[in-house]
Amino acid sequence: MMNARNKWILSGSLALSLLFSAALPLSAAQAAATTPVLQSSSTSITEYEQFLQEKYGITFQQGTVTKGQFLQQVAKVLHLDAAKSQPVFSDLGADSPYYSSAAALYEQGIITSLKIEADKPLQATSALYIAVKAAGLAELAHSYPQSKTTDALKQIGYSPAGLSLSAAQELAAAVHSGLLPTSFYKEVKGKASSSDLAEALLVQILSIKGEYKHYIGYTSDADIYGKLADAYNTSDIIQSPELQTVVDTALKQNLVTGYNLKDNRFDANFVDSLTLTYGHDNLKHAVQLIGLLRSEGIRAKVQFEPKTSAFIYLKEWGEPVQTENYKVVQIENGNYIAYAKEYDLKFEFASAADKARFQPVILQYAKKNSEDQTGLIASSWWQPLYYSATKLDDYIQITNNKITGAGHYYAQSFSLNEPSAAIAEGFKKLGTGLNIQSYPIWVDKPFFNYLNGESL
């Protein structure tokens, strides 16, 4: 079946309308996404630090961390609102910069004492008591029998003697759950928390709550192809009637020529500065793309994000053939709206240099330049689609016009920069209670040319 973007190019009038907007191919699916609890190493510490900086604006000075600083950052990663109550702490006034965080954490039962000691160095054990409750592991911890608790504490050089039962249980659960990375085992007993440990615990809290990175594996994993196939094969065309009413109307009114529908539950949540998004519709192409990156020595995390692409199918193209992965609905003027199952692969690279290496590889091995061209991976497109949320050399800035509603689905349509304001305004007129965002992304030049109505 001819893919959606090749269909668009067949129509001269649609090619002209691409000057005003275009959309990504879309696909919907129920694909598995994992959020691993990572074990710390020098590499992952750097990764944790970068994630916290880019996603939450969190930085700790190297060396000693105060308890107040840690409480403040725990409240931030938990997105806690201001406390409804106003607890009276014995050593922390309401004018302290740490008061609102401490109050919110106290209200949630994450801290249980009215003595905060905000300006004192954060003890590693205190950090663990807080992290266990912040990660939602308190019930697990308090289920521990004495023997299980003792065995766990031996791994970090502790005896339960001198500890309250709940304190010993919480330390034990931090060990067994992976909340405390193994590389920090020797940094707990009788020591103040380092900034590295504080960052690792914040990331582990996020990870356990499903709010860290999501990915099916690495390009280098032996089982990555099977996981990719499972993700693709369990995906379906996404349906979101509320959003589709708006964006389908936008299609009928020629406000846009296409859009994507995606599910934010599959969001990779990668660090933007190291991430590229690559869109396609063919599983064999995805498999070969992973193999291509492996052959070039490029190792990256991989997330499969289901996507559905919607576009106008002109009646002069002939009677559309519907399949499980390609549906059409006829509209008033005799044309159709077509819905095609597609996907985005998110790649988070180990370095900015590896991210920069991606484009030359695609242009050589996955970009079609002639009908009879050989030496390309399967189902290569004339205008491959990949983009970055951060500026890159040799990429061109366009605009993503994104619509979110009350649920977990969202629609997006890519456009040139100039018409983006009119597109956003048009969306606002078509629906109420929707959040419309227009923001820059940087795409490969062939896809920019496609948006600009050029064949190559």
Tab-separated table of C-alpha atoms in Angstrom:
chain	number	residue	atom	x	y	z
A	1	MET	CA	0.000	0.000	0.000
A	2	MET	CA	1.258	3.460	-0.848
A	3	ASN	CA	2.143	5.364	2.303
A	4	ALA	CA	0.267	8.470	3.358
A	5	ARG	CA	2.914	11.006	2.399
A	6	ASN	CA	3.376	9.583	-1.100
A	7	LYS	CA	-0.380	9.856	-1.562
A	8	TRP	CA	-0.256	13.524	-0.630
A	9	ILE	CA	2.474	14.194	-3.159
A	10	LEU	CA	0.375	12.731	-5.975
A	11	SER	CA	-2.062	15.616	-5.750
A	12	GLY	CA	-0.953	18.953	-7.168
A	13	SER	CA	-3.473	20.901	-5.098
A	14	LEU	CA	-2.394	19.096	-1.967
A	15	ALA	CA	1.249	19.712	-2.743
A	16	LEU	CA	0.474	23.427	-2.842
A	17	SER	CA	-1.456	23.213	0.402
A	18	LEU	CA	1.577	21.641	2.042
A	19	LEU	CA	2.993	25.157	1.991
A	20	PHE	CA	0.564	25.836	4.803
A	21	SER	CA	0.757	22.671	6.896
A	22	ALA	CA	1.426	18.969	7.007
A	23	ALA	CA	1.207	16.219	9.485
A	24	LEU	CA	3.235	13.298	10.572
A	25	PRO	CA	2.135	9.792	9.792
A	26	LEU	CA	0.154	8.484	12.710
A	27	SER	CA	-0.132	5.242	14.494
A	28	ALA	CA	-1.874	3.849	17.468
A	29	ALA	CA	-0.956	0.913	19.579
A	30	GLN	CA	-0.813	-0.841	22.837
A	31	ALA	CA	2.945	-1.388	23.002
A	32	ALA	CA	4.966	-2.300	26.042
A	33	ALA	CA	7.127	0.398	27.578
A	34	THR	CA	9.530	-0.274	30.413
A	35	THR	CA	10.785	2.021	33.124
A	36	PRO	CA	13.786	0.248	34.607
A	37	VAL	CA	15.084	0.950	38.075
A	38	LEU	CA	18.647	1.669	37.117
A	39	GLN	CA	21.770	0.655	38.952
A	40	SER	CA	24.154	3.525	39.472
A	41	SER	CA	27.565	3.852	37.843
A	42	SER	CA	29.699	6.806	36.884
A	43	THR	CA	27.855	6.829	33.532
A	44	SER	CA	24.391	6.740	35.078
A	45	ILE	CA	25.274	9.417	37.622
A	46	THR	CA	26.021	11.764	34.742
A	47	GLU	CA	22.777	10.637	33.101
A	48	TYR	CA	20.807	11.277	36.304
A	49	GLU	CA	22.326	14.732	36.673
A	50	GLN	CA	21.497	15.676	33.086
A	51	PHE	CA	17.932	14.351	33.354
A	52	LEU	CA	17.208	16.276	36.545
A	53	GLN	CA	18.708	19.465	35.133
A	54	GLU	CA	16.803	19.366	31.832
A	55	LYS	CA	13.464	18.062	33.098
A	56	TYR	CA	13.188	19.675	36.520
A	57	GLY	CA	15.854	22.358	36.755
A	58	ILE	CA	17.377	20.492	39.707
A	59	THR	CA	21.070	20.819	40.498
A	60	PHE	CA	23.009	20.077	43.653
A	61	GLN	CA	26.394	21.545	44.405
A	62	GLN	CA	29.026	18.826	44.519
A	63	GLY	CA	29.639	17.794	48.093
A	64	THR	CA	27.258	18.189	51.019
A	65	VAL	CA	23.501	18.392	50.498
A	66	THR	CA	21.326	19.876	53.221
A	67	LYS	CA	18.155	18.171	54.321
A	68	GLY	CA	16.121	21.221	53.333
A	69	GLN	CA	17.504	21.142	49.804
A	70	PHE	CA	16.628	17.457	49.461
A	71	LEU	CA	13.091	17.956	50.778
A	72	GLN	CA	12.611	20.805	48.329
A	73	GLN	CA	13.648	18.663	45.365
A	74	VAL	CA	11.619	15.631	46.473
A	75	ALA	CA	8.533	17.838	46.572
A	76	LYS	CA	9.400	19.132	43.107
A	77	VAL	CA	9.717	15.697	41.444
A	78	LEU	CA	6.479	14.607	43.123
A	79	HIS	CA	4.693	17.716	41.740
A	80	LEU	CA	3.178	18.367	45.167
A	81	ASP	CA	0.775	21.257	45.502
A	82	ALA	CA	0.867	23.560	48.494
A	83	ALA	CA	-0.263	21.853	51.682
A	84	LYS	CA	-3.839	22.461	52.765
A	85	SER	CA	-2.733	22.421	56.405
A	86	GLN	CA	-0.102	24.657	57.996
A	87	PRO	CA	1.998	22.401	60.230
A	88	VAL	CA	3.993	24.118	62.965
A	89	PHE	CA	7.556	22.843	62.784
A	90	SER	CA	9.749	23.252	65.840
A	91	ASP	CA	12.729	24.591	63.899
A	92	LEU	CA	11.315	25.862	60.593
A	93	GLY	CA	9.272	29.016	60.215
A	94	ALA	CA	6.681	29.734	57.555
A	95	ASP	CA	9.066	32.282	56.017
A	96	SER	CA	11.709	29.659	55.273
A	97	PRO	CA	12.292	28.786	51.590
A	98	TYR	CA	11.913	25.152	52.644
A	99	TYR	CA	8.642	25.520	54.549
A	100	SER	CA	6.177	24.890	51.710
A	101	SER	CA	8.025	21.736	50.578
A	102	ALA	CA	8.310	20.405	54.122
A	103	ALA	CA	4.619	21.126	54.773
A	104	ALA	CA	3.549	19.325	51.587
A	105	LEU	CA	5.722	16.308	52.386
A	106	TYR	CA	4.470	16.230	55.986
A	107	GLU	CA	0.878	16.309	54.781
A	108	GLN	CA	1.611	13.309	52.544
A	109	GLY	CA	3.255	11.367	55.369
A	110	ILE	CA	6.628	11.378	53.608
A	111	ILE	CA	8.212	13.113	56.583
A	112	THR	CA	6.747	12.363	59.992
A	113	SER	CA	8.676	14.581	62.414
A	114	LEU	CA	7.973	18.236	63.192
A	115	LYS	CA	11.716	18.754	63.616
A	116	ILE	CA	13.137	19.361	60.130
A	117	GLU	CA	16.823	20.321	60.607
A	118	ALA	CA	16.678	21.915	57.169
A	119	ASP	CA	20.140	23.518	57.275
A	120	LYS	CA	21.989	20.450	58.525
A	121	PRO	CA	23.786	18.033	56.194
A	122	LEU	CA	21.431	15.373	54.839
A	123	GLN	CA	22.264	12.012	56.359
A	124	ALA	CA	22.183	9.081	53.928
A	125	THR	CA	19.799	7.144	56.164
A	126	SER	CA	17.435	10.130	56.387
A	127	ALA	CA	17.477	10.422	52.613
A	128	LEU	CA	16.499	6.753	52.354
A	129	TYR	CA	13.652	7.029	54.868
A	130	ILE	CA	12.247	9.937	52.859
A	131	ALA	CA	12.817	8.246	49.494
A	132	VAL	CA	11.107	4.989	50.519
A	133	LYS	CA	7.917	6.823	51.425
A	134	ALA	CA	8.150	9.224	48.459
A	135	ALA	CA	8.475	6.262	46.073
A	136	GLY	CA	5.344	4.653	47.526
A	137	LEU	CA	7.150	1.709	49.127
A	138	ALA	CA	6.095	2.219	52.764
A	139	GLU	CA	3.620	-0.683	52.865
A	140	LEU	CA	6.209	-3.007	51.322
A	141	ALA	CA	8.793	-1.925	53.873
A	142	HIS	CA	6.506	-2.387	56.845
A	143	SER	CA	5.634	-5.922	55.739
A	144	TYR	CA	9.220	-7.089	56.346
A	145	PRO	CA	9.758	-9.708	59.073
A	146	GLN	CA	12.847	-9.424	61.281
A	147	SER	CA	14.901	-12.058	59.454
A	148	LYS	CA	14.362	-10.493	56.052
A	149	THR	CA	15.178	-7.054	57.453
A	150	THR	CA	18.384	-8.249	59.068
A	151	ASP	CA	19.593	-9.977	55.893
A	152	ALA	CA	19.015	-6.842	53.820
A	153	LEU	CA	20.772	-4.555	56.295
A	154	LYS	CA	23.866	-6.758	56.271
A	155	GLN	CA	24.393	-5.753	52.640
A	156	ILE	CA	24.936	-2.125	53.689
A	157	GLY	CA	26.886	-2.948	56.854
A	158	TYR	CA	24.042	-2.311	59.275
A	159	SER	CA	22.536	-4.176	62.188
A	160	PRO	CA	18.925	-3.489	63.170
A	161	ALA	CA	20.130	-2.950	66.750
A	162	GLY	CA	19.600	0.653	67.729
A	163	LEU	CA	17.100	1.289	64.929
A	164	SER	CA	13.363	1.455	65.349
A	165	LEU	CA	11.481	-1.351	63.631
A	166	SER	CA	10.056	0.938	60.930
A	167	ALA	CA	13.452	2.566	60.267
A	168	ALA	CA	15.130	-0.830	59.859
A	169	GLN	CA	12.349	-2.041	57.578
A	170	GLU	CA	12.575	1.057	55.388
A	171	LEU	CA	16.340	0.697	54.959
A	172	ALA	CA	15.843	-2.978	54.101
A	173	ALA	CA	13.179	-2.166	51.494
A	174	ALA	CA	15.459	0.463	49.952
A	175	VAL	CA	18.076	-2.251	49.442
A	176	HIS	CA	15.797	-4.966	48.080
A	177	SER	CA	13.696	-2.742	45.817
A	178	GLY	CA	16.705	-1.225	44.056
A	179	LEU	CA	15.796	2.227	45.357
A	180	LEU	CA	19.328	2.332	46.770
A	181	PRO	CA	21.699	1.544	43.882
A	182	THR	CA	24.329	-1.060	44.719
A	183	SER	CA	27.199	1.325	44.082
A	184	PHE	CA	26.074	3.389	47.094
A	185	TYR	CA	25.910	0.529	49.596
A	186	LYS	CA	29.170	1.613	51.250
A	187	GLU	CA	28.048	5.251	51.455
A	188	VAL	CA	25.150	4.774	53.856
A	189	LYS	CA	26.306	3.802	57.324
A	190	GLY	CA	27.071	6.821	59.445
A	191	LYS	CA	27.625	9.131	56.466
A	192	ALA	CA	26.159	12.294	55.043
A	193	SER	CA	24.553	11.976	51.650
A	194	SER	CA	26.613	13.016	48.661
A	195	SER	CA	25.050	15.005	45.849
A	196	ASP	CA	25.399	11.876	43.692
A	197	LEU	CA	23.329	9.809	46.113
A	198	ALA	CA	20.705	12.553	46.404
A	199	GLU	CA	20.374	12.705	42.594
A	200	ALA	CA	20.236	8.927	42.284
A	201	LEU	CA	17.443	8.710	44.865
A	202	LEU	CA	15.407	11.395	43.101
A	203	VAL	CA	15.702	9.495	39.822
A	204	GLN	CA	14.861	6.186	41.501
A	205	ILE	CA	11.742	7.758	43.025
A	206	LEU	CA	10.697	8.872	39.550
A	207	SER	CA	11.560	5.484	38.070
A	208	ILE	CA	9.547	3.490	40.593
A	209	LYS	CA	6.579	5.813	40.036
A	210	GLY	CA	6.863	5.363	36.253
A	211	GLU	CA	7.984	8.929	35.601
A	212	TYR	CA	11.561	8.396	34.453
A	213	LYS	CA	12.553	7.332	30.948
A	214	HIS	CA	10.500	4.713	29.088
A	215	TYR	CA	12.121	2.500	26.507
A	216	ILE	CA	11.911	-1.021	25.142
A	217	GLY	CA	15.695	-1.424	25.142
A	218	TYR	CA	18.944	-0.384	23.522
A	219	THR	CA	19.931	-0.743	19.873
A	220	SER	CA	22.675	-3.085	21.108
A	221	ASP	CA	20.375	-5.471	23.014
A	222	ALA	CA	20.220	-9.030	21.737
A	223	ASP	CA	16.420	-9.088	22.141
A	224	ILE	CA	15.659	-5.620	20.776
A	225	TYR	CA	14.184	-6.940	17.515
A	226	GLY	CA	11.658	-9.137	19.299
A	227	LYS	CA	10.631	-6.285	21.584
A	228	LEU	CA	10.246	-4.002	18.574
A	229	ALA	CA	8.079	-6.575	16.784
A	230	ASP	CA	5.924	-7.065	19.891
A	231	ALA	CA	5.427	-3.322	20.230
A	232	TYR	CA	4.439	-2.929	16.583
A	233	ASN	CA	2.215	-6.014	16.414
A	234	THR	CA	0.242	-5.065	19.533
A	235	SER	CA	-0.403	-1.526	18.304
A	236	ASP	CA	-3.646	-0.477	16.656
A	237	ILE	CA	-5.113	2.571	14.982
A	238	ILE	CA	-5.682	5.149	17.725
A	239	GLN	CA	-9.172	6.527	18.176
A	240	SER	CA	-10.002	9.601	20.220
A	241	PRO	CA	-13.466	10.846	19.204
A	242	GLU	CA	-13.247	14.162	21.071
A	243	LEU	CA	-9.949	15.192	19.489
A	244	GLN	CA	-10.772	13.708	16.107
A	245	THR	CA	-13.936	15.774	15.846
A	246	VAL	CA	-11.743	18.874	15.982
A	247	VAL	CA	-8.861	17.804	13.765
A	248	ASP	CA	-11.058	16.034	11.217
A	249	THR	CA	-13.016	19.278	10.875
A	250	ALA	CA	-9.689	21.059	10.370
A	251	LEU	CA	-8.953	18.610	7.542
A	252	LYS	CA	-12.333	19.219	5.910
A	253	GLN	CA	-11.793	22.982	6.098
A	254	ASN	CA	-8.255	22.685	4.615
A	255	LEU	CA	-6.809	24.247	7.745
A	256	VAL	CA	-4.324	21.364	7.728
A	257	THR	CA	-3.679	18.581	5.243
A	258	GLY	CA	-2.950	15.970	7.875
A	259	TYR	CA	-2.336	15.285	11.528
A	260	ASN	CA	-1.016	12.639	13.902
A	261	LEU	CA	-2.754	11.097	16.869
A	262	LYS	CA	-0.559	9.799	19.697
A	263	ASP	CA	-0.842	8.492	23.254
A	264	ASN	CA	1.224	10.253	25.911
A	265	ARG	CA	1.419	7.067	27.992
A	266	PHE	CA	4.118	5.910	25.564
A	267	ASP	CA	6.153	9.107	25.842
A	268	ALA	CA	9.842	8.183	26.134
A	269	ASN	CA	10.553	11.138	28.451
A	270	PHE	CA	14.120	11.231	27.159
A	271	VAL	CA	16.529	14.125	27.555
A	272	ASP	CA	15.777	16.427	24.603
A	273	SER	CA	19.375	17.403	23.899
A	274	LEU	CA	20.289	13.761	23.176
A	275	THR	CA	17.063	12.656	21.465
A	276	LEU	CA	15.795	12.267	17.900
A	277	THR	CA	12.335	11.105	16.803
A	278	TYR	CA	12.065	9.003	13.622
A	279	GLY	CA	8.691	8.321	12.002
A	280	HIS	CA	7.685	5.508	9.642
A	281	ASP	CA	4.944	2.943	8.988
A	282	ASN	CA	6.775	-0.307	8.224
A	283	LEU	CA	8.066	-2.832	10.787
A	284	LYS	CA	10.723	-4.260	8.470
A	285	HIS	CA	12.109	-0.765	8.035
A	286	ALA	CA	12.311	-0.301	11.821
A	287	VAL	CA	14.110	-3.616	12.264
A	288	GLN	CA	16.622	-2.791	9.552
A	289	LEU	CA	17.103	0.720	10.942
A	290	ILE	CA	18.130	-0.762	14.295
A	291	GLY	CA	20.499	-3.105	12.489
A	292	LEU	CA	21.896	-0.173	10.518
A	293	LEU	CA	22.635	1.812	13.670
A	294	ARG	CA	24.296	-1.229	15.225
A	295	SER	CA	26.451	-1.687	12.139
A	296	GLU	CA	27.576	1.937	12.466
A	297	GLY	CA	28.453	1.496	16.128
A	298	ILE	CA	25.661	3.814	17.338
A	299	ARG	CA	24.194	2.691	20.665
A	300	ALA	CA	21.010	4.385	21.832
A	301	LYS	CA	17.954	3.796	23.960
A	302	VAL	CA	14.892	2.953	21.839
A	303	GLN	CA	11.254	3.690	22.575
A	304	PHE	CA	8.366	2.676	20.306
A	305	GLU	CA	5.611	5.298	20.305
A	306	PRO	CA	2.412	4.261	18.476
A	307	LYS	CA	1.055	6.823	16.060
A	308	THR	CA	-1.898	7.165	13.702
A	309	SER	CA	-1.660	9.394	10.649
A	310	ALA	CA	-4.779	11.033	9.242
A	311	PHE	CA	-4.987	12.795	5.879
A	312	ILE	CA	-7.374	13.549	3.036
A	313	TYR	CA	-7.654	10.735	0.492
A	314	LEU	CA	-8.931	12.159	-2.812
A	315	LYS	CA	-11.713	10.283	-4.599
A	316	GLU	CA	-9.795	10.518	-7.920
A	317	TRP	CA	-7.168	8.205	-6.454
A	318	GLY	CA	-9.684	5.377	-6.780
A	319	GLU	CA	-11.576	3.222	-4.338
A	320	PRO	CA	-9.416	2.908	-1.181
A	321	VAL	CA	-8.520	-0.579	0.003
A	322	GLN	CA	-9.084	-0.906	3.732
A	323	THR	CA	-7.026	-3.166	5.977
A	324	GLU	CA	-6.529	-3.663	9.694
A	325	ASN	CA	-3.887	-0.935	9.599
A	326	TYR	CA	-5.539	1.445	7.132
A	327	LYS	CA	-9.108	2.762	7.490
A	328	VAL	CA	-11.057	5.403	5.584
A	329	VAL	CA	-14.240	7.362	6.265
A	330	GLN	CA	-16.017	9.131	3.407
A	331	ILE	CA	-16.799	12.820	3.929
A	332	GLU	CA	-19.398	15.150	2.468
A	333	ASN	CA	-17.526	16.121	-0.733
A	334	GLY	CA	-16.897	12.520	-1.775
A	335	ASN	CA	-13.285	12.437	-0.587
A	336	TYR	CA	-12.188	10.380	2.399
A	337	ILE	CA	-10.269	10.830	5.601
A	338	ALA	CA	-7.712	8.040	5.790
A	339	TYR	CA	-6.284	6.744	9.077
A	340	ALA	CA	-3.016	4.811	8.866
A	341	LYS	CA	-1.157	2.918	11.569
A	342	GLU	CA	2.389	4.213	11.933
A	343	TYR	CA	4.968	4.760	14.685
A	344	ASP	CA	7.674	7.020	16.003
A	345	LEU	CA	10.950	5.575	17.202
A	346	LYS	CA	12.563	7.733	19.860
A	347	PHE	CA	16.323	7.413	20.151
A	348	GLU	CA	18.287	8.784	23.078
A	349	PHE	CA	21.960	8.721	22.174
A	350	ALA	CA	24.886	8.421	24.547
A	351	SER	CA	26.325	11.733	23.379
A	352	ALA	CA	25.608	14.771	21.230
A	353	ALA	CA	28.227	13.479	18.805
A	354	ASP	CA	26.274	10.239	18.268
A	355	LYS	CA	23.086	12.247	17.760
A	356	ALA	CA	24.870	14.255	15.052
A	357	ARG	CA	26.058	11.021	13.382
A	358	PHE	CA	22.475	9.849	12.825
A	359	GLN	CA	21.705	12.094	9.851
A	360	PRO	CA	24.644	11.104	7.598
A	361	VAL	CA	23.737	7.450	8.160
A	362	ILE	CA	20.082	8.032	7.199
A	363	LEU	CA	20.933	10.106	4.127
A	364	GLN	CA	23.284	7.395	2.873
A	365	TYR	CA	21.278	4.272	3.655
A	366	ALA	CA	17.611	5.232	4.242
A	367	LYS	CA	16.802	8.128	1.900
A	368	LYS	CA	15.468	7.341	-1.536
A	369	ASN	CA	16.749	9.524	-4.410
A	370	SER	CA	15.630	7.528	-7.462
A	371	GLU	CA	13.154	4.770	-8.303
A	372	ASP	CA	15.801	2.190	-9.120
A	373	GLN	CA	18.199	3.088	-6.315
A	374	THR	CA	19.901	0.167	-4.574
A	375	GLY	CA	21.865	-0.067	-1.345
A	376	LEU	CA	19.050	1.239	0.875
A	377	ILE	CA	17.301	-0.418	3.793
A	378	ALA	CA	13.774	-1.715	3.149
A	379	SER	CA	10.924	0.742	2.476
A	380	SER	CA	13.109	3.843	2.550
A	381	TRP	CA	11.190	7.052	1.918
A	382	TRP	CA	11.923	9.880	-0.487
A	383	GLN	CA	11.508	12.256	2.437
A	384	PRO	CA	12.482	10.454	5.650
A	385	LEU	CA	11.041	12.073	8.742
A	386	TYR	CA	13.184	12.647	11.799
A	387	TYR	CA	13.379	15.620	14.101
A	388	SER	CA	14.878	17.093	17.245
A	389	ALA	CA	13.335	19.208	19.988
A	390	THR	CA	16.641	21.111	20.182
A	391	LYS	CA	18.521	22.986	17.471
A	392	LEU	CA	20.939	21.003	15.308
A	393	ASP	CA	23.299	21.949	12.501
A	394	ASP	CA	21.907	21.126	9.032
A	395	TYR	CA	18.364	20.725	10.366
A	396	ILE	CA	15.639	23.280	9.613
A	397	GLN	CA	13.209	24.776	12.099
A	398	ILE	CA	9.489	24.196	11.607
A	399	THR	CA	6.525	24.278	14.012
A	400	ASN	CA	4.623	21.525	15.755
A	401	ASN	CA	1.002	22.475	16.423
A	402	LYS	CA	-0.156	20.236	19.261
A	403	ILE	CA	-3.643	19.774	20.695
A	404	THR	CA	-4.326	18.078	24.014
A	405	GLY	CA	-7.632	17.456	25.715
A	406	ALA	CA	-8.712	15.953	29.007
A	407	GLY	CA	-7.396	12.452	28.303
A	408	HIS	CA	-4.041	10.923	27.434
A	409	TYR	CA	-4.322	11.278	23.635
A	410	TYR	CA	-3.055	14.248	21.682
A	411	ALA	CA	-3.061	15.396	18.070
A	412	GLN	CA	-0.281	17.234	16.285
A	413	SER	CA	0.251	18.742	12.871
A	414	PHE	CA	3.589	19.951	11.528
A	415	SER	CA	3.702	23.185	9.584
A	416	LEU	CA	6.051	25.785	8.247
A	417	ASN	CA	6.645	28.549	10.785
A	418	GLU	CA	4.720	31.339	9.049
A	419	PRO	CA	1.233	29.765	9.024
A	420	SER	CA	1.498	28.194	12.480
A	421	ALA	CA	-0.266	31.065	14.278
A	422	ALA	CA	-3.258	30.836	11.920
A	423	ILE	CA	-3.396	27.064	12.382
A	424	ALA	CA	-3.367	27.371	16.178
A	425	GLU	CA	-6.082	30.032	16.028
A	426	GLY	CA	-8.146	27.838	13.723
A	427	PHE	CA	-7.901	24.909	16.155
A	428	LYS	CA	-9.080	27.148	19.010
A	429	LYS	CA	-12.216	28.029	17.071
A	430	LEU	CA	-13.078	24.379	16.470
A	431	GLY	CA	-13.191	23.130	20.043
A	432	THR	CA	-13.465	24.224	23.654
A	433	GLY	CA	-11.511	22.955	26.636
A	434	LEU	CA	-8.501	22.098	24.485
A	435	ASN	CA	-4.907	23.133	25.052
A	436	ILE	CA	-3.215	24.368	21.867
A	437	GLN	CA	0.580	24.635	21.788
A	438	SER	CA	2.806	25.692	18.905
A	439	TYR	CA	6.533	25.237	19.412
A	440	PRO	CA	9.661	24.847	17.291
A	441	ILE	CA	11.227	21.570	16.240
A	442	TRP	CA	14.127	20.935	13.869
A	443	VAL	CA	13.643	18.494	10.976
A	444	ASP	CA	15.783	17.003	8.239
A	445	LYS	CA	15.946	19.004	5.014
A	446	PRO	CA	14.143	16.408	2.825
A	447	PHE	CA	11.115	16.521	5.118
A	448	PHE	CA	11.243	20.328	5.183
A	449	ASN	CA	11.246	20.260	1.378
A	450	TYR	CA	8.213	17.997	1.513
A	451	LEU	CA	6.387	20.498	3.731
A	452	ASN	CA	7.403	23.177	1.269
A	453	GLY	CA	5.667	21.330	-1.577
A	454	GLU	CA	8.876	20.037	-3.170
A	455	SER	CA	9.109	16.447	-4.408
A	456	LEU	CA	12.572	15.825	-2.937
